[in-house]
Coordinates of C-alpha atoms and ligand atoms in Angstrom, one line a residue:
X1 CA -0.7 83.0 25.1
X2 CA -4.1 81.0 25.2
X3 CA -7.2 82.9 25.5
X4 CA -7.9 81.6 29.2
X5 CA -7.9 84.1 31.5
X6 CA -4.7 84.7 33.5
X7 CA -5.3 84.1 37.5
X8 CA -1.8 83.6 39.5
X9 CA -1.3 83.1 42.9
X10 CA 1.7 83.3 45.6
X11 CA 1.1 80.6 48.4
X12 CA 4.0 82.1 50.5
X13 CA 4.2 79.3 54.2
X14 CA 4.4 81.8 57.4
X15 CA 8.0 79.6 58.3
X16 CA 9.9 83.1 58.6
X17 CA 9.6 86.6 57.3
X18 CA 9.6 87.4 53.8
X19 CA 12.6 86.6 51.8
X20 CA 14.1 87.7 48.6
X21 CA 13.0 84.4 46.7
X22 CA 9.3 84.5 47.2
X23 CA 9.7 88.6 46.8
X24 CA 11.0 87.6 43.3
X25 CA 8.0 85.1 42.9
X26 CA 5.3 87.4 44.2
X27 CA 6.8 90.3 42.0
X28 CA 6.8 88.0 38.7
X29 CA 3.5 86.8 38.9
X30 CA 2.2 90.3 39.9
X31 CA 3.6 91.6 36.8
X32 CA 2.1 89.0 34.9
X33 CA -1.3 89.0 36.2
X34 CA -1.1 92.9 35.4
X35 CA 0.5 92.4 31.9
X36 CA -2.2 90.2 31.3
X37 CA -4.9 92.0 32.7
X38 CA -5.7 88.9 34.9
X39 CA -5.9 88.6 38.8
X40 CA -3.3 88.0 41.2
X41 CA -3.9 85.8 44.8
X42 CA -2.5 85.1 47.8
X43 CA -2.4 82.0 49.6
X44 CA -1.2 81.3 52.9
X45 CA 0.1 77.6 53.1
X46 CA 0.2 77.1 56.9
X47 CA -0.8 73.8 57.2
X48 CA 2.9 72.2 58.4
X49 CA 2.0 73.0 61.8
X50 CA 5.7 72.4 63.1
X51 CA 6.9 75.1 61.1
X52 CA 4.2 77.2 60.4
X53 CA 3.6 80.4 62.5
X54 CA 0.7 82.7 62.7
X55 CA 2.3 85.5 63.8
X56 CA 4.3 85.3 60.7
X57 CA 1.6 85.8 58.5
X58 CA 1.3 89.7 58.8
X59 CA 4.9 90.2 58.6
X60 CA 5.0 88.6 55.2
X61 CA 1.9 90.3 53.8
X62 CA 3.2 93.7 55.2
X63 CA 6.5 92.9 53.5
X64 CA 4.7 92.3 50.4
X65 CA 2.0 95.5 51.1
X66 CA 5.1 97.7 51.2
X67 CA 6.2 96.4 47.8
X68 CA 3.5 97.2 46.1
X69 CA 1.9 93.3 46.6
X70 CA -2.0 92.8 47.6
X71 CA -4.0 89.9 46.7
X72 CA -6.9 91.1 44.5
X73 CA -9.1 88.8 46.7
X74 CA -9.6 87.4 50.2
X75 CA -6.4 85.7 51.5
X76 CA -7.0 82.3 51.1
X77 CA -5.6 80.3 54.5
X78 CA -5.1 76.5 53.6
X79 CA -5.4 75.9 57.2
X80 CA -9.3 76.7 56.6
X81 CA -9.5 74.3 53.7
X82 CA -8.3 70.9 55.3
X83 CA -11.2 68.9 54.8
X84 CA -11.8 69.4 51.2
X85 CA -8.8 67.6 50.4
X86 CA -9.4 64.3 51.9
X87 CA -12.5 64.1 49.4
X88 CA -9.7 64.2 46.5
X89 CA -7.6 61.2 47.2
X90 CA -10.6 59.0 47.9
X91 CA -11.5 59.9 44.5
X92 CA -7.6 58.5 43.0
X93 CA -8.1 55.7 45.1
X94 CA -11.4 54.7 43.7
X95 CA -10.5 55.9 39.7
X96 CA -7.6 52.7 40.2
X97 CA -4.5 55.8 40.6
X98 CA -3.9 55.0 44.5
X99 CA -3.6 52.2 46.5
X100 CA -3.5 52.1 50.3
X101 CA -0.5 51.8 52.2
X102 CA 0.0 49.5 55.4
X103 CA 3.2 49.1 55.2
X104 CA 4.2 50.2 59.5
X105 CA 6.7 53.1 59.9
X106 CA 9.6 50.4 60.4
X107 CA 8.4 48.4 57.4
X108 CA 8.7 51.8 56.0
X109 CA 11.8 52.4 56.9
X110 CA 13.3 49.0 56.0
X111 CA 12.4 49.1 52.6
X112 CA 13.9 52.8 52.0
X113 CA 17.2 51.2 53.5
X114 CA 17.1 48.6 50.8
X115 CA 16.1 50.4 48.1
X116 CA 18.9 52.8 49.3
X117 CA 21.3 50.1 49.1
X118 CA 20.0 48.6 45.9
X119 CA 20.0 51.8 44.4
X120 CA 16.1 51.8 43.0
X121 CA 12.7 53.5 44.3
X122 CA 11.7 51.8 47.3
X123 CA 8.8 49.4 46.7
X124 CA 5.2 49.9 48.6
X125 CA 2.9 48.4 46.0
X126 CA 4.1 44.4 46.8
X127 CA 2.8 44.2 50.4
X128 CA -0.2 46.6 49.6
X129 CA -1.3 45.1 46.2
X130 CA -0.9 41.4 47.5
X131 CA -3.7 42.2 49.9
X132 CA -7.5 41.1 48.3
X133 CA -10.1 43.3 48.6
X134 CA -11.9 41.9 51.7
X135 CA -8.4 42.1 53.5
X136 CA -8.2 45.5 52.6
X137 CA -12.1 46.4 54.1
X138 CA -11.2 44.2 56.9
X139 CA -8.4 46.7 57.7
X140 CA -10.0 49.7 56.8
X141 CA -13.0 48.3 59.1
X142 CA -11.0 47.4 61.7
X143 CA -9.4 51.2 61.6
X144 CA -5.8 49.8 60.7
X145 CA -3.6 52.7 60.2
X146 CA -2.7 53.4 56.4
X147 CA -2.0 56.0 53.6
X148 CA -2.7 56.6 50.2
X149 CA -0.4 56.5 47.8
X150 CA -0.3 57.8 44.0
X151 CA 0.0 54.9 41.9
X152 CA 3.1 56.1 39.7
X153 CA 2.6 55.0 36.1
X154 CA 5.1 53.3 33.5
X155 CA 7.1 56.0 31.5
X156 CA 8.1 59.4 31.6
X157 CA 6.2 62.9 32.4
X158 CA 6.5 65.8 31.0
X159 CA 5.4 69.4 31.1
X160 CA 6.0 72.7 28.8
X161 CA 7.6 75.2 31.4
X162 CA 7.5 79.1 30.4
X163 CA 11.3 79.2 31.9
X164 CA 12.9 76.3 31.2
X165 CA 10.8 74.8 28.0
X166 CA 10.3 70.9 27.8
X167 CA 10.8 69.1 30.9
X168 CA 10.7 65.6 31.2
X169 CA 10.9 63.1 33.6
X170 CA 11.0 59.1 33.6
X171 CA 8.5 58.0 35.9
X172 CA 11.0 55.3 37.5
X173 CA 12.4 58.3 39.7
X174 CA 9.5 59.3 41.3
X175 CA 8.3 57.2 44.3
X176 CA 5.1 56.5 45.1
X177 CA 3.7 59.3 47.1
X178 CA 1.4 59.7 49.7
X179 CA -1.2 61.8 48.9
X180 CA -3.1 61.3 52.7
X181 CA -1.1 60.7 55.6
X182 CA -3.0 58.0 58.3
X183 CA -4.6 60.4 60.2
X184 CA -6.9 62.0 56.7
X185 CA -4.6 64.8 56.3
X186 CA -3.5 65.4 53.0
X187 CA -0.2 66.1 52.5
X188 CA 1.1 69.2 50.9
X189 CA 1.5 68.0 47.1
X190 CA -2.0 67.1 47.1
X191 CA -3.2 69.7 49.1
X192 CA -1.4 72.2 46.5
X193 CA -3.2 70.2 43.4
X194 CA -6.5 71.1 44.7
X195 CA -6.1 74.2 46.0
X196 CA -4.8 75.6 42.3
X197 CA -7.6 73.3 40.7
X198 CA -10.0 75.0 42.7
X199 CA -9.3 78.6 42.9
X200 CA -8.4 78.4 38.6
X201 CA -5.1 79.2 38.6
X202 CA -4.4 79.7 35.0
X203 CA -0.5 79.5 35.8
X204 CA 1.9 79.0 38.5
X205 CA 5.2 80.7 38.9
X206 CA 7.7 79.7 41.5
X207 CA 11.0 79.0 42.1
X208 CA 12.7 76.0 40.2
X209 CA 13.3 74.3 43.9
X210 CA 9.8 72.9 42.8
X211 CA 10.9 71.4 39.8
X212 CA 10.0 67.9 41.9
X213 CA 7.0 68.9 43.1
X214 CA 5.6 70.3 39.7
X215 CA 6.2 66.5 38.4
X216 CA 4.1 65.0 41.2
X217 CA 1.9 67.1 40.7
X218 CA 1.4 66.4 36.9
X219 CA 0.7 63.2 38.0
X220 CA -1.9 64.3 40.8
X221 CA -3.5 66.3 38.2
X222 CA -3.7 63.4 35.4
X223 CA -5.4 61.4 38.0
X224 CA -7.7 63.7 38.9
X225 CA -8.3 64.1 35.4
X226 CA -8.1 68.1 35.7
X227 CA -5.9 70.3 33.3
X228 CA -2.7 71.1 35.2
X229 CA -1.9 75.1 34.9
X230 CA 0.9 76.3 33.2
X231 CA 4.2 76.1 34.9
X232 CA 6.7 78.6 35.2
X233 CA 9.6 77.9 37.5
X234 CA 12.1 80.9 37.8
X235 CA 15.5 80.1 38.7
X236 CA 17.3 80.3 41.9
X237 CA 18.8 83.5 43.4
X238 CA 22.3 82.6 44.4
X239 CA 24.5 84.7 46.8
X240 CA 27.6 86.1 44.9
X241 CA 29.9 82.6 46.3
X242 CA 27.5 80.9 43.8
X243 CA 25.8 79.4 47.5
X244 CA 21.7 79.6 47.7
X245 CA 20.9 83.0 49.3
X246 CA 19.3 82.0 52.8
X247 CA 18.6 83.5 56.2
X248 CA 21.3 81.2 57.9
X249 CA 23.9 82.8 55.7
X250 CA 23.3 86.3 56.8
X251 CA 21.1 86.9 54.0
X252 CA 19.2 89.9 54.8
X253 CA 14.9 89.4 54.4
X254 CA 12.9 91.8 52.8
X255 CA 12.1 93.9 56.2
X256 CA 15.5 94.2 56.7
X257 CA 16.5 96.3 53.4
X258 CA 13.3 98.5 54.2
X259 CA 14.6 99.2 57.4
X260 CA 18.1 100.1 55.5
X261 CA 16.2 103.0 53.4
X262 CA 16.2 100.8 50.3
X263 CA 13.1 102.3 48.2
X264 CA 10.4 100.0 47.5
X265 CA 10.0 100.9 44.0
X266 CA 14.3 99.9 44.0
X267 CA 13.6 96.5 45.6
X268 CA 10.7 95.7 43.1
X269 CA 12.9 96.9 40.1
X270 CA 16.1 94.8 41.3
X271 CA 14.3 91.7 42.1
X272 CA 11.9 91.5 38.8
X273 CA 15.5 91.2 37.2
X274 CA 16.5 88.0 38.9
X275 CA 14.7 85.5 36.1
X276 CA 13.6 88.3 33.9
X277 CA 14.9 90.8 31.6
X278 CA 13.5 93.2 29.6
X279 CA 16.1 92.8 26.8
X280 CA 16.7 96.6 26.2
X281 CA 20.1 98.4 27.4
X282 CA 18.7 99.9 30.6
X283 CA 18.1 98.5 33.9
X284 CA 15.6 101.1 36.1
X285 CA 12.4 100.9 35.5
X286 CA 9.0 101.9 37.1
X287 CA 5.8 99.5 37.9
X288 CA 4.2 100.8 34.9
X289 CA 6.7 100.3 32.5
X290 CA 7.8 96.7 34.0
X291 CA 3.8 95.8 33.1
X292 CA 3.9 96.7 30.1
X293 CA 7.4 94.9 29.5
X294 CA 6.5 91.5 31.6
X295 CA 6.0 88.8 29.8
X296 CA 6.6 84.6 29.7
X297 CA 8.9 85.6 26.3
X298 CA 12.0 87.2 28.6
X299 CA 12.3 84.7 31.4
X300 CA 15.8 83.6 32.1
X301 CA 16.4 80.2 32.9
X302 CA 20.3 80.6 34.1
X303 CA 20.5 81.1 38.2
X304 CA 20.4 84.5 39.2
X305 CA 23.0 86.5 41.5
X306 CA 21.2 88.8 44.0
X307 CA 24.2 91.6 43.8
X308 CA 23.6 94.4 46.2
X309 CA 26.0 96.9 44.4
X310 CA 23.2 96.9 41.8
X311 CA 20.1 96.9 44.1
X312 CA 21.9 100.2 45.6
X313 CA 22.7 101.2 42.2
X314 CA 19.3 100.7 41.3
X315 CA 18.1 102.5 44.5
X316 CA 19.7 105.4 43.7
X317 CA 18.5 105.9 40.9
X318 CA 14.7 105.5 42.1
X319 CA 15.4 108.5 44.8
X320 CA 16.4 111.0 41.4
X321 CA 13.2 109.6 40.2
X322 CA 11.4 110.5 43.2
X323 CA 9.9 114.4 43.9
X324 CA 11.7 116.5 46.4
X325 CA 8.1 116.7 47.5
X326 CA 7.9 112.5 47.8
X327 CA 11.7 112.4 49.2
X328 CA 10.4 115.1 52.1
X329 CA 7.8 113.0 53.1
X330 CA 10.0 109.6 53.1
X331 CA 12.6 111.3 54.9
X332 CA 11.3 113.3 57.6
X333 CA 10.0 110.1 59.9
X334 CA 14.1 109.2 59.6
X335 CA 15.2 112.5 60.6
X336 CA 12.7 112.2 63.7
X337 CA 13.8 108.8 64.6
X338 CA 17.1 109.9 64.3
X339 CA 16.6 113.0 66.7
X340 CA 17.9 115.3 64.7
X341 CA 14.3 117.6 64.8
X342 CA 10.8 117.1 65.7
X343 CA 8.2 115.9 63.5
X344 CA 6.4 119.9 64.7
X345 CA 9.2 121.8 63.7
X346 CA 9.5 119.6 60.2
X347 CA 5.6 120.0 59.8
X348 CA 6.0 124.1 60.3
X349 CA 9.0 124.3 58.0
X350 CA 8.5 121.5 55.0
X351 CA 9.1 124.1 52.2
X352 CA 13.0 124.1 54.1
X353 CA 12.9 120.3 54.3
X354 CA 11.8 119.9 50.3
X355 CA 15.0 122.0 49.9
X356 CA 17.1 120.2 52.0
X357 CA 16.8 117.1 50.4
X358 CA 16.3 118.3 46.9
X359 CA 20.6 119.2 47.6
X360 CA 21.4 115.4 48.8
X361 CA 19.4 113.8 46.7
X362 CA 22.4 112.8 44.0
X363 CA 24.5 112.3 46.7
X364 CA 22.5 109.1 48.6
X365 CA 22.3 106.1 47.9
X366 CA 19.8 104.7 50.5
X367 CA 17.2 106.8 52.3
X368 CA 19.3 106.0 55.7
X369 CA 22.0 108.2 53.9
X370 CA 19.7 111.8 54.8
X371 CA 19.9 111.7 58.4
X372 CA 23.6 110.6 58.1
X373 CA 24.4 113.6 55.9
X374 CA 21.8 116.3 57.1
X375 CA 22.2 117.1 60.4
X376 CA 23.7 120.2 60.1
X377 CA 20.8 121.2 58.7
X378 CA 18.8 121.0 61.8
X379 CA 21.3 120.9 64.5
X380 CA 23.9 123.8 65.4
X381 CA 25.3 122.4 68.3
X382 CA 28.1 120.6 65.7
X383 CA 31.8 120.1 66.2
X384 CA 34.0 120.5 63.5
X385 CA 36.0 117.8 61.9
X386 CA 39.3 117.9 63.4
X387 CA 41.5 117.2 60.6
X388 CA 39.7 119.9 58.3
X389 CA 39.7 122.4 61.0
X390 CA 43.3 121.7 61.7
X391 CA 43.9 122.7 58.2
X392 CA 41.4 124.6 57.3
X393 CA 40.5 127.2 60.3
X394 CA 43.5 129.0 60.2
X395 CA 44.4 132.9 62.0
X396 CA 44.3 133.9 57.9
X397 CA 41.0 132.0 57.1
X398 CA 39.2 134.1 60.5
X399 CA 40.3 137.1 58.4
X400 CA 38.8 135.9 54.8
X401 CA 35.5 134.7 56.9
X402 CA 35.1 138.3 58.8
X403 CA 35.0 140.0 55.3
X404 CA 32.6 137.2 54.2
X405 CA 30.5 137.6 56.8
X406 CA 29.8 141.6 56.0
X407 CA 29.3 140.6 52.5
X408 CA 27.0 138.5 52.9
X409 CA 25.4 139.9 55.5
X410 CA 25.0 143.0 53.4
X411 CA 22.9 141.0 50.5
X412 CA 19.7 141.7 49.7
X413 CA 19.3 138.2 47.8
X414 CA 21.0 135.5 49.0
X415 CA 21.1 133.3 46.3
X416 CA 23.1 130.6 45.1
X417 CA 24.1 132.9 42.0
X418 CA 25.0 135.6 44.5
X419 CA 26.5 134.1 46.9
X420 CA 28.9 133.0 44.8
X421 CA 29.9 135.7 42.9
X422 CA 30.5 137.8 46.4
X423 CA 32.5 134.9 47.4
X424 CA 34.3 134.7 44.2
X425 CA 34.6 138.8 44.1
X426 CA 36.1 138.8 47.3
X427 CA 39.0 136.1 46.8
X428 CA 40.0 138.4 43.6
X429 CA 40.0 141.7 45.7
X430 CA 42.1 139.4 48.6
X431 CA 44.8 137.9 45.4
X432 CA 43.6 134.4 46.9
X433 CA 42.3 130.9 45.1
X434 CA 38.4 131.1 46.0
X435 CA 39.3 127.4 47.9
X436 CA 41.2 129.4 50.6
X437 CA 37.5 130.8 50.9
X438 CA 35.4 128.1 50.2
X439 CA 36.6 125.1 52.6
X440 CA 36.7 127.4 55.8
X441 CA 33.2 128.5 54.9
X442 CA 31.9 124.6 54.3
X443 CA 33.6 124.0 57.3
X444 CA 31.8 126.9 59.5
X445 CA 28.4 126.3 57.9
X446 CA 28.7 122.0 58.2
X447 CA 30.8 121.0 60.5
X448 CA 32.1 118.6 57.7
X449 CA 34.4 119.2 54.6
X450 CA 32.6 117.6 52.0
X451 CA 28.8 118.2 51.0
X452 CA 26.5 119.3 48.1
X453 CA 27.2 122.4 46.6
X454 CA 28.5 125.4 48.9
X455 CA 26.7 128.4 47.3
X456 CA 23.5 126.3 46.8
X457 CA 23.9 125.2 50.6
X458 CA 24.2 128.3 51.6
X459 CA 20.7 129.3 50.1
X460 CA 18.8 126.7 51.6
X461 CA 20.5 127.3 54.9
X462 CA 19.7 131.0 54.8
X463 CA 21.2 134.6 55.4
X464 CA 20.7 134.5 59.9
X465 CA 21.6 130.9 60.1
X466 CA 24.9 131.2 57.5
X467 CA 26.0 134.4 59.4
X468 CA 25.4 133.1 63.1
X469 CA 27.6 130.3 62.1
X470 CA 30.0 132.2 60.3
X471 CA 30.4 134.1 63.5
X472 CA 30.9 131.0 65.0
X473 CA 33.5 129.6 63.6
X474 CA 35.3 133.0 63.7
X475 CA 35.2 133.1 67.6
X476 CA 36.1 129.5 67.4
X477 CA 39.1 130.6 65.2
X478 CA 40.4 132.9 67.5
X479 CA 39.8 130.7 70.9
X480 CA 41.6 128.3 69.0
X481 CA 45.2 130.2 67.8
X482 CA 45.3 132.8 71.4
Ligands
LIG1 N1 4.6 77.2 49.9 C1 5.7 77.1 48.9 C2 6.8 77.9 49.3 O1 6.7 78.8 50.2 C3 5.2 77.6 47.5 C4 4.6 76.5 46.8 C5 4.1 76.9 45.4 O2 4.3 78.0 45.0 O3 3.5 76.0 44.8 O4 7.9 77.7 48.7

């Protein structure tokens, strides 16, 4: 790495809500600036005013606040910044690099159809360089509709990329492009060009779909006679058919995974893979230890498959890594939305909700996961699963649960240790298997036949609430077989 100091930008256009590929961008040069100890800015390129929405913009920086993302300065709005580009291609046209363009939209298009069938670049420089110089001021006097185009120069161009090493281009397949479109505007490669020139972007990282762009810009750049950044273009994230992930595929946006309890510490971790690796036999890591790992050296060049079996994979593992203390307080709005208790009652018992999903937590994968597996431990009014009961709550198991009931209810600590050796005790005394003991008593306590540990659920559930249910499911029993 050279000794100039790193400064990366994302320049994300509001055109929809945020979407895995600029979440990988912003995430890699995040990581970057941090490795580097160099700043990191966003820039909002909202200057296609077809596409472009303002109501996007917060969306996509909320998206990108919830991952961790904030620029380290102001936001910078192209939209704000349109007249400092006009400035620049007057400057290519008068250094000899541009030439203006009168060609009519139907001239335009006639030559593109020839070109087309000749197979070649079409050709704008003939009619615009046969003009002299007076018929040119003439025009521009008379206020004759034109652009400016780059002047494309014999041979090739090239850049170093950090993914993709040497990339070259012969200058024959670029066309001559407009740099300022009839009305003054710039258009976006130029606009681009200055922006980065101006806010001293040391590097730019972005997907490979601007491969194209990056060589235009070279060019902008040369003729300018600025330093173009670095370039990095990470490659694309591909949907397991090999097809471009994208919105009108189904692919899901980054709001849409939040709002499916995927961690954002998960989503930074999975997506900082798609172009990078760290080269070591593990895949989890945290923002700290990505930082210190990130660097130009282990970018990937091959296409990248976003694969949600590992994202959840990956999620999983960031909710072990999590607190029961964090987990509480990541969980309990979910549990409230899903009106399974009230944000009071959760405030006055939080030692009981630490505890509740301490016992799930290996058994989720997403945050959703909690409210879909807890709410037994806040509702009582539960049915019991049909099939297990049918199997399960038998005139025999009513017996096993009465004696249950008065040992447990005769415990002084009702602990996971105790609990099950009174359970265990008992089935010896009865000659049974402790299972004919244990799936009536997850069924009485749950509702449901599967779950975390009995004993351990039994704890957090506690001595009144086990018993009261116990009860229950005895009366239940009985109702059931008289
Ligand atoms: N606005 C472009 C995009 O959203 C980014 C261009 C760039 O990074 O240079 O794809």
């Amino acid at each position: 790495m050279s000794s100039t100091p790193v400064r990366v930008r994302i320049a994300p256009s509001p055109s929809g809500y945020l979407h895995v590929g600029t979440a990988r961008t912003a995430i890699a040069n995040l990581l970057f600036a941090r490795h580097y100890e160099g700043a990191f800015v966003i820039r909002i390129e909202d200057t296609d005013k077809e596409r472009s929405k303002a109501e996007l913009i917060e969306p996509i920086t909320d998206a990108l606040k919830w991952l961790g993302i904030e620029s380290d300065e102001s936001l910078v709005y192209q939209s704000q910044r349109l007249n400092q580009y006009g400035q620049y291609a007057g400057k290519i046209l008068d250094a000899g690099h541009a030439y203006r363009c009168f060609m009519t939209a139907e001239e335009i298009e006639a030559e593109r159809k020839l070109a087309r069938q000749e197979k070649r670049n079409p050709d704008y420089r003939t009619p615009s360089l046969s003009l002299s110089e007076d018929e040119i001021h003439e025009r521009v006097a008379a206020n004759v509709p034109h652009t400016i185009r780059l002047k494309i120069p014999n041979g090739e161009t090239t850049f170093d990329d950090m993914v993709s090493g040497h990339l070259k281009k012969a200058n024959v397949d670029l066309e001559d492009l407009v740099l300022a479109r009839s009305d003054g505007t710039a258009t976006y490669n130029l606009a681009v060009v200055v922006d980065d020139h101006e806010m001293g972007i040391s590097h730019v990282i972005r997907g490979n779909d601007h491969i194209t762009n990056t060589f235009k810009q070279v060019l902008i750049y040369r003729a300018l006679e600025w330093e173009p950044p670095v370039f990095g273009h990470l490659p694309l994230i591909l949907r397991p058919d090999k097809k471009k992930v994208s919105k009108r595929l189904g692919d899901k946006d980054v709001n849409e995974y939040q709002k499916e309890g995927i961690l954002p510490e998960a989503m930074f971790n999975y997506l900082c893979l798609l172009g990078w690796s760290p080269k070591e036999d593990r895949e989890v890591f945290t923002v700290p230890e990505l930082i210190e790992r990130f660097t130009e050296k282990n970018f990937n060049a091959s296409n990248a498959v976003f694969d949600e079996e590992k994202l959840l994979a990956i999620n999983k593992a960031h909710i072990m890594l999590k607190s029961d203390h964090e987990l509480a307080t990541l969980v309990a709005p979910l549990l409230v939305e899903a009106d399974l208790t009230t944000k009071y009652w959760l405030e006055t018992r939080w030692e009981y909700l630490r505890h509740v999903v301490g016992l799930l937590k290996e058994r989720v994968t997403r945050l959703d996961d909690f409210p879909a597996q807890s709410g037994f431990f806040f509702q009582f009014d539960y049915t019991y699963d049909e099939k297990a009961a049918g199997k399960h709550f038998t005139p025999e198991a009513a017996e096993y649960l009465k004696k249950l009931y008065e040992r447990f209810a005769s415990l002084s600590r009702f602990d996971a240790e105790s609990l099950e050796k009174t359970l265990s005790d008992l089935a010896d005394e009865l000659g049974v298997k402790r299972a004919k003991l244990i799936h009536p008593t997850r069924l009485a306590v749950s509702g449901v036949p599967v779950g975390p540990s009995l004993y351990h659920m039994l704890q957090v559930l506690d001595q009144r609430v086990v018993l009261e249910r116990l009860e229950k499911a005895i009366e239940h029993i009985q109702k059931q077989n008289s």
